[in-house]
Structure formats: structure tokens, C-alpha cells
mmCIF file of C-alpha atoms in Angstrom:
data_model
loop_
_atom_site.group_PDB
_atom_site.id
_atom_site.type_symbol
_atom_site.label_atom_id
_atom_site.label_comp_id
_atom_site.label_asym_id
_atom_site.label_seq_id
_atom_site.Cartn_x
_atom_site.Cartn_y
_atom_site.Cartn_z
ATOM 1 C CA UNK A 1 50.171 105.932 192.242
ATOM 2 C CA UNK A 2 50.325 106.627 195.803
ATOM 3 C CA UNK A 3 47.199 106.480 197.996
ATOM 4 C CA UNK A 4 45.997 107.807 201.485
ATOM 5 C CA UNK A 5 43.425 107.600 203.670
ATOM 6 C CA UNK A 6 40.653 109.508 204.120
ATOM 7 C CA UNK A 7 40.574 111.640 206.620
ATOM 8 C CA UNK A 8 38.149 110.671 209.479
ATOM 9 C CA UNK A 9 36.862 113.950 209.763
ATOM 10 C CA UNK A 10 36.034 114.516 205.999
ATOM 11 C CA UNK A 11 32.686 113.974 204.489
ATOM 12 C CA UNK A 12 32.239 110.520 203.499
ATOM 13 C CA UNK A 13 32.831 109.607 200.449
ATOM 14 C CA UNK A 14 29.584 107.220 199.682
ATOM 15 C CA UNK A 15 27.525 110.410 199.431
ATOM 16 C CA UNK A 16 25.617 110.052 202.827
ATOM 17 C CA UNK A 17 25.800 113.756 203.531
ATOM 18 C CA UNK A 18 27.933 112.402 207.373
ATOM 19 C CA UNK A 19 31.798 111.985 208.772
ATOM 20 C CA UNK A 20 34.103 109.628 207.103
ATOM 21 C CA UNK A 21 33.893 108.780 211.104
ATOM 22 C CA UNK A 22 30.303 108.134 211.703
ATOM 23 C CA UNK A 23 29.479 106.203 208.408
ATOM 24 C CA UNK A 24 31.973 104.153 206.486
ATOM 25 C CA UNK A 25 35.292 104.169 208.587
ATOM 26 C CA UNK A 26 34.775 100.437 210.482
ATOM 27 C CA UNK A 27 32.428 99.100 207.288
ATOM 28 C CA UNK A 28 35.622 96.618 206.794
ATOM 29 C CA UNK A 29 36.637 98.686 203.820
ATOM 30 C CA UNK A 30 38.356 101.830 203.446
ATOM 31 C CA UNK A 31 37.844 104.602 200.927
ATOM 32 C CA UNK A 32 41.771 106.449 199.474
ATOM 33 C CA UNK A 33 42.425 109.294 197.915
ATOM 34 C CA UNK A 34 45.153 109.366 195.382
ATOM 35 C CA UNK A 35 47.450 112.100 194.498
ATOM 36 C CA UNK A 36 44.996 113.642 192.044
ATOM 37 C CA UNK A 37 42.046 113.430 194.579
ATOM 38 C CA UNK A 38 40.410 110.635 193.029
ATOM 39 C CA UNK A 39 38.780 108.328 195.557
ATOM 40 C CA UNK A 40 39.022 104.416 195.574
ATOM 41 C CA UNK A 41 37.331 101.828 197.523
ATOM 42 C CA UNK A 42 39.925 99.372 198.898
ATOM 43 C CA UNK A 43 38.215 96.140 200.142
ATOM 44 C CA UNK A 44 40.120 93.095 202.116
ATOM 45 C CA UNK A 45 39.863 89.820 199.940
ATOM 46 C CA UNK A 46 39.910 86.679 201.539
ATOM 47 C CA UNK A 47 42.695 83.650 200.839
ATOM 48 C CA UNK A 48 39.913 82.023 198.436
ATOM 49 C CA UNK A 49 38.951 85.523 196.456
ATOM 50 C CA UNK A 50 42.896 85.486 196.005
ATOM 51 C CA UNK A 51 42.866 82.453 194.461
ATOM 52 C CA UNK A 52 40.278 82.706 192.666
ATOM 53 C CA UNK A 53 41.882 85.895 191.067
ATOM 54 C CA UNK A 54 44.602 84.355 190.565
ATOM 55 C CA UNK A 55 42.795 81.475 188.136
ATOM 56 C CA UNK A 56 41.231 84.146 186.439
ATOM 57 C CA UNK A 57 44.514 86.070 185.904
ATOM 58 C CA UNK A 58 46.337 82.311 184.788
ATOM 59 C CA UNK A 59 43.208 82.047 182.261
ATOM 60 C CA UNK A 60 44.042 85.344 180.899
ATOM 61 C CA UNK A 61 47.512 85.121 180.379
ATOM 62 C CA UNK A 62 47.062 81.462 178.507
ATOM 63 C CA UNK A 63 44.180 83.143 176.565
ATOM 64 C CA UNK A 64 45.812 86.120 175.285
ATOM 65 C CA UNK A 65 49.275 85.520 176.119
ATOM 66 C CA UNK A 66 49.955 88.469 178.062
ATOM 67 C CA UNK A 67 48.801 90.181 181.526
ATOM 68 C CA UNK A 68 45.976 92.127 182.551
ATOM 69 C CA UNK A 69 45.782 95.314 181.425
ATOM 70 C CA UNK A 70 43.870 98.992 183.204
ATOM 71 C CA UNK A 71 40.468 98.075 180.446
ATOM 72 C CA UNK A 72 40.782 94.501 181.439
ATOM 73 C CA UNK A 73 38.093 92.471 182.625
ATOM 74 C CA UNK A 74 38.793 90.191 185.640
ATOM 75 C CA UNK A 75 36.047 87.686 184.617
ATOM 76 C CA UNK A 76 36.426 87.729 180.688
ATOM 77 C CA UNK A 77 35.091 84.877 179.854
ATOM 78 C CA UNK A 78 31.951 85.110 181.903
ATOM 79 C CA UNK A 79 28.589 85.801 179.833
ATOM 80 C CA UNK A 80 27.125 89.548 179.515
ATOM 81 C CA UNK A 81 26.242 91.151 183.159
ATOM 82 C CA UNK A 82 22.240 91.242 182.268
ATOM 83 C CA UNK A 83 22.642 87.190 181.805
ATOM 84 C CA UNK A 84 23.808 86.918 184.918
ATOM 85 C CA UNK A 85 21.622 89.203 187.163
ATOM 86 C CA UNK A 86 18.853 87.211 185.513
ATOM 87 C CA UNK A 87 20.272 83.924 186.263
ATOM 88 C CA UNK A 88 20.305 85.566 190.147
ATOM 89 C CA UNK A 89 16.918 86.820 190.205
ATOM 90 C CA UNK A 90 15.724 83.348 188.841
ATOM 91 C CA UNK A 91 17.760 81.359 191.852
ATOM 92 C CA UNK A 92 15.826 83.900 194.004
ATOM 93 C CA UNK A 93 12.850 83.135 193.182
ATOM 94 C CA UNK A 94 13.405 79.366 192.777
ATOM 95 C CA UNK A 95 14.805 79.766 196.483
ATOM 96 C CA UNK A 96 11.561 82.073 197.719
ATOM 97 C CA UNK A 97 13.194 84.586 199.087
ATOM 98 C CA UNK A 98 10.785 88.019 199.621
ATOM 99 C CA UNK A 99 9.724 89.541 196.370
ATOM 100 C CA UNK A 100 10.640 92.950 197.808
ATOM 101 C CA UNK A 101 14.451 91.978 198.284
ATOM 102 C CA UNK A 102 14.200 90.319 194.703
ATOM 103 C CA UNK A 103 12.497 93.757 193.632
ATOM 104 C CA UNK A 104 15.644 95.596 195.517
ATOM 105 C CA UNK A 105 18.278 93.650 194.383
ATOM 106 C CA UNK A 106 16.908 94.222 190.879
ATOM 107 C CA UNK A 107 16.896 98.252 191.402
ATOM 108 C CA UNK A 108 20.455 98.785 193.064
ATOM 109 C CA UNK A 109 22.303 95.428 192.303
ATOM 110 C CA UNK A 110 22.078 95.060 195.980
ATOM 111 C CA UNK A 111 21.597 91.718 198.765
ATOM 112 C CA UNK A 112 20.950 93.271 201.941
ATOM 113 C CA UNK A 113 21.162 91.068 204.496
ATOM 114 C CA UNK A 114 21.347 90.915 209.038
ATOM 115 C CA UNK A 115 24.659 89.844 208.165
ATOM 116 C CA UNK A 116 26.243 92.313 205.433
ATOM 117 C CA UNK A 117 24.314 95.577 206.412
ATOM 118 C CA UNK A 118 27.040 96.960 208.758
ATOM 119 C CA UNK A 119 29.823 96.786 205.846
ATOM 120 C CA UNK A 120 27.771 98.908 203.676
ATOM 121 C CA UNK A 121 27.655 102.451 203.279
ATOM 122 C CA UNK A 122 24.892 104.775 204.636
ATOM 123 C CA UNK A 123 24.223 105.791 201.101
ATOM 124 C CA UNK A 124 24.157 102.409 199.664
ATOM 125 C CA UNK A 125 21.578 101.163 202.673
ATOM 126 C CA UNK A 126 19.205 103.852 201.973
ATOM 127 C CA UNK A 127 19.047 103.449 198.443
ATOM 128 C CA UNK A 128 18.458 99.743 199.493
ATOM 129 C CA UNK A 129 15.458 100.839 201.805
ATOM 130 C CA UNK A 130 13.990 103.238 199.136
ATOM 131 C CA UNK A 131 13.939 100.336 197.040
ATOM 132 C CA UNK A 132 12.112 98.248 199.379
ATOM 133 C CA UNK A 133 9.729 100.985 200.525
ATOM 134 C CA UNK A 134 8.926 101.870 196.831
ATOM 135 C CA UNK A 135 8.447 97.898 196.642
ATOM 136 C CA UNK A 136 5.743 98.263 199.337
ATOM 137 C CA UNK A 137 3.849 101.326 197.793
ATOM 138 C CA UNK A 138 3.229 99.749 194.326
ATOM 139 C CA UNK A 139 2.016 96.912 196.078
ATOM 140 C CA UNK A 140 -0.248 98.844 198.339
ATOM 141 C CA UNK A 141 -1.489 100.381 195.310
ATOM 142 C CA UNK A 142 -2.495 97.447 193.264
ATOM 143 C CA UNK A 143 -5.535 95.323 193.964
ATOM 144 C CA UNK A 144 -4.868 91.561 193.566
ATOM 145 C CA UNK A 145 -7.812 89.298 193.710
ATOM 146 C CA UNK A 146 -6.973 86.864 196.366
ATOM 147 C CA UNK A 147 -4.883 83.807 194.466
ATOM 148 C CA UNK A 148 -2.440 86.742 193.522
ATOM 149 C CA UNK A 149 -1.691 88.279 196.899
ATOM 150 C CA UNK A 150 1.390 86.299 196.991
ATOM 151 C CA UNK A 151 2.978 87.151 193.176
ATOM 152 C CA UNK A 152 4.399 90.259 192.938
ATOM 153 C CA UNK A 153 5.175 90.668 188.793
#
């Protein structure tokens, strides 16, 4: 199926209420349209990322003996999603990063960082600062005895 660009002028399509222009246009992505007005986000992959889809895709096809298919996942032989975000949130910790971006990451699935913020949406940075802020008011709003200040859970 054929796909265009959005139009700079349009809303944008993450939901941030601005112009296709003034939010997500130079994020390093690009959000199409298709013929029947659904809207896809198209992101660059790097020469590794290629490769590494390409493993996956080899694995597939020895696997099941055929191709990908549209229901298809891309890591199939990876354990259940929830296993994983677990296994994340534990290297966090392990790696003492701030409990509020462990809290954050845990709400939206999200790693803001100096480096990443300016490829991601307006709508995906505020639900990222929400996050963070609602972080900071149920801490404010517990009383820790001293020894605890520093554990968030």
C-alpha cells in the first residue's frame, strides 16, 4: 500500500494538540498516511538493527519454514514482554539510576534521556513528565523515617 507524508501543516499525529511542523517533523522519524488514512510511524534503522532483523527473520524461516507473516512477531522466541520490562527495571536499579525515571519508565514504557528527548514526540515527553511529576507528589506525600529517604517502593 502506498504511503505519503504528512502534511507539515496538519495536526500532528502524536496527539500533542500542535503542527506536524512545530512538533514531530525533524524528531528523525516521520509519521505516513496510507491510502485509507491510516497513519504509520516510519523510523530509520541503522546497518546493525538491519542485521539484526535480518537474524531474526533467518531464525524464523528455519523455525517454521516459511516467512514472516502481517501477525508475526519479529522477536518470537524472546520470553513474554512483562519478563522483560522486569528484567529492565531490575538492571535499573542494580545500575542506580533515579527511582523517578525507574518509576517513569515503568508507567509509559519510556527512557527519557539529554540524548533521546528531541526524537520524541511532544505527546510522548509529556506523558514522560507527568510520570515523573506524579513520581514526585507520592513521594512528597509519604513520610519516610530517615534510613528510607532514599527507597522509593
Amino acid at each position: 500500500m502506498a504511503h505519503k507524508k504528512v502534511p507539515r501543516n496538519a495536526p500532528c499525529p502524536c496527539g500533542s494538540g500542535t503542527k506536524y511542523k512545530h512538533c514531530c517533523l525533524n524528531k528523525g522519524f516521520e509519521w505516513l498516511v496510507d491510502d485509507d488514512g491510516n497513519i504509520l510511524k516510519s523510523m530509520p534503522v541503522s546497518d546493525d538493527v538491519a542485521q539484526v532483523v535480518d537474524e531474526q527473520r533467518q531464525k524464523f524461516i528455519e523455525k517454521h519454514g516459511r516467512d514472516f507473516g502481517p501477525n508475526d512477531k519479529l522477536f518470537f522466541d524472546m520470553p513474554p514482554l512483562e519478563h522483560v520490562e522486569h528484567e529492565i527495571v531490575q538492571a535499573m536499579k542494580q545500575a542506580g539510576l533515579d527511582p523517578a525515571m525507574i518509576y517513569a519508565f515503568e508507567k509509559t514504557g519510556l527512557l527519557v534521556t539529554e540524548e533521546n528527548e528531541h526524537l520524541l514526540s511532544e505527546a510522548d515527553l509529556a506523558e514522560w513528565e507527568a510520570a515523573i511529576d506524579e513520581y514526585a507528589a507520592q513521594l512528597e506525600n509519604r513520610e519516610l523515617p530517615d534510613d528510607e529517604e532514599n527507597e522509593w517502593f
